[in-house]
mmCIF file of C-alpha atoms in Angstrom:
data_model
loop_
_atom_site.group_PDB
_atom_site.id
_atom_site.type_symbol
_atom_site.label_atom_id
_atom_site.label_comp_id
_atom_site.label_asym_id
_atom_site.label_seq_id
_atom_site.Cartn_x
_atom_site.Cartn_y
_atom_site.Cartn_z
ATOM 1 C CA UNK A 1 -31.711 71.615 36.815
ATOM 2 C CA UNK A 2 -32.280 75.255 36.895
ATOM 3 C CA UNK A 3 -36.048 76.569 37.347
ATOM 4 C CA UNK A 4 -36.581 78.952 34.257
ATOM 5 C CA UNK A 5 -38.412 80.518 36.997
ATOM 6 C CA UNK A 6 -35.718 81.651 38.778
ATOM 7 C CA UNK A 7 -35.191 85.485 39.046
ATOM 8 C CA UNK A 8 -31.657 85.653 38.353
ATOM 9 C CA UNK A 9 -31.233 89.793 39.151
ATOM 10 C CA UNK A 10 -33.315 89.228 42.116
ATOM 11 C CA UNK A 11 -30.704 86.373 43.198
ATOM 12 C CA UNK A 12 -27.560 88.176 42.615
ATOM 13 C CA UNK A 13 -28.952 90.966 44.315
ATOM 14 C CA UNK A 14 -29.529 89.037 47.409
ATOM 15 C CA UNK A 15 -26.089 87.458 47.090
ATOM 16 C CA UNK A 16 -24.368 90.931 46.624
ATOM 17 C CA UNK A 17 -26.051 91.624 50.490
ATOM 18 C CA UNK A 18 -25.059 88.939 52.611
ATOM 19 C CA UNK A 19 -21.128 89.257 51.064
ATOM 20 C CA UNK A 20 -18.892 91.193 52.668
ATOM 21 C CA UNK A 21 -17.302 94.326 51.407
ATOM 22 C CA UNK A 22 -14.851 92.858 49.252
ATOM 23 C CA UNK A 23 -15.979 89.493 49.042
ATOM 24 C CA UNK A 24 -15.733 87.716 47.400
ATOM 25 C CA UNK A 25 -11.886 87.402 46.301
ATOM 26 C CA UNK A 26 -10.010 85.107 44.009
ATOM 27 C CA UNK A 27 -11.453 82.793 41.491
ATOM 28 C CA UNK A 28 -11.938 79.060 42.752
ATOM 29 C CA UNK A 29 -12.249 80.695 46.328
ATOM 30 C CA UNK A 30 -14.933 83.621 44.842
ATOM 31 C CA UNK A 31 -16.560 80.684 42.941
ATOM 32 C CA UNK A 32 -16.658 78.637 46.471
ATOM 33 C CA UNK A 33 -18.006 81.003 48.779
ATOM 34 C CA UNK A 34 -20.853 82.338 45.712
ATOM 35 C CA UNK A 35 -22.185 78.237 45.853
ATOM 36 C CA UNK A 36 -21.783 77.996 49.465
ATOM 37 C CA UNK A 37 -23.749 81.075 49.971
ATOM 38 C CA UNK A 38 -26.690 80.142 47.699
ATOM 39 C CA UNK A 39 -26.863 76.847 49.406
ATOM 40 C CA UNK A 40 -27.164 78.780 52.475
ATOM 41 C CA UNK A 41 -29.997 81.546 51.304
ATOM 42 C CA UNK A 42 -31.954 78.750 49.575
ATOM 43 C CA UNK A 43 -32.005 75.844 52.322
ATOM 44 C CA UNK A 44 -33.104 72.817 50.395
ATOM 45 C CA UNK A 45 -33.401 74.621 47.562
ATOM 46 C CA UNK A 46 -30.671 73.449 45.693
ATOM 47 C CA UNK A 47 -28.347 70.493 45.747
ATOM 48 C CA UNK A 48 -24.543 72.008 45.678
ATOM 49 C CA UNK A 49 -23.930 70.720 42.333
ATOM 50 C CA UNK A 50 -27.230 72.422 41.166
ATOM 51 C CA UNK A 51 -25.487 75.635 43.300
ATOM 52 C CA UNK A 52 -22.358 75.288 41.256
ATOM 53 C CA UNK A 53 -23.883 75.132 37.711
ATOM 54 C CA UNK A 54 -25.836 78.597 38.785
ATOM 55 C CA UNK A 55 -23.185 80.306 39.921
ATOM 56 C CA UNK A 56 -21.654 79.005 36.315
ATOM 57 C CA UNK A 57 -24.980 80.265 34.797
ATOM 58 C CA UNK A 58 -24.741 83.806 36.543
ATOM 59 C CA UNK A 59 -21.176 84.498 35.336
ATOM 60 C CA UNK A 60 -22.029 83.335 32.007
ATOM 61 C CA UNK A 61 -24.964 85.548 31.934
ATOM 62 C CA UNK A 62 -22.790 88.342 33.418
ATOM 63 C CA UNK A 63 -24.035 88.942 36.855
ATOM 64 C CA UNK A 64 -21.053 87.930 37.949
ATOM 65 C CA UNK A 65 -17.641 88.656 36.485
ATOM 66 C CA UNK A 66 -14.257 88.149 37.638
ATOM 67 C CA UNK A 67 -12.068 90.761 37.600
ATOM 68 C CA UNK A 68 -8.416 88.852 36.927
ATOM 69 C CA UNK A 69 -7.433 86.492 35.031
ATOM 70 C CA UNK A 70 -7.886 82.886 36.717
ATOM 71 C CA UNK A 71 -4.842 81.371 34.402
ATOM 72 C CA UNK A 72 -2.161 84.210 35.593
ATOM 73 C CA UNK A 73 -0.993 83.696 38.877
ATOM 74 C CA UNK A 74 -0.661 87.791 39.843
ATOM 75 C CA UNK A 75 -4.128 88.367 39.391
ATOM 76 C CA UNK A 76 -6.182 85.015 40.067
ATOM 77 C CA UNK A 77 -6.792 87.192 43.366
ATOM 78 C CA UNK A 78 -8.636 89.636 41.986
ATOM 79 C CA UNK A 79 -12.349 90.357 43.359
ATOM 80 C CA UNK A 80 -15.592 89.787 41.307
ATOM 81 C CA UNK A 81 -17.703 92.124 40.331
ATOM 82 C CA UNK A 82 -21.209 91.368 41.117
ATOM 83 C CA UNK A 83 -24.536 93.136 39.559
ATOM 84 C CA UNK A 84 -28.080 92.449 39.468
ATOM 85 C CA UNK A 85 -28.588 94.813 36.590
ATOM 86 C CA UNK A 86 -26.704 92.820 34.193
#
């Protein structure tokens, strides 16, 4: 379960600074390497299931968005956009 205490801009923003330029790319892997990251900057924090549904919650909420399409094959390897100021 997500803490409704949890500053969502103030997340992404700290998960836009430890990716690379670039990063992340493609959709499962962008998806990946967003949870694995979070698990990472929030040791104990969160189980990775818990990690998964917030990534889920931050591109629902639109601080992360996918730039392709994840069902067409030319551009599931498109980058994400990420932004705290959603």
């Amino acid at each position: 379960m997500i803490s409704d205490d949890l500053d969502l801009r103030k997340l992404t923003a700290d998960l836009k600074s430890r990716l690379g330029p670039g990063e992340p790319v493609g959709y499962l892997r962008g998806k990946s390497l967003m949870r694995d990251m979070l698990l990472d900057m929030r040791e104990n924090q969160f189980s990775e299931l818990e990690a998964e549904e917030l990534v889920d919650t931050l591109e629902s909420r639109g601080f992360v968005r996918f730039l392709g399409d994840p069902a067409e094959r030319s551009v599931a390897d498109a980058p994400w956009d990420i932004s705290p100021h959603a």
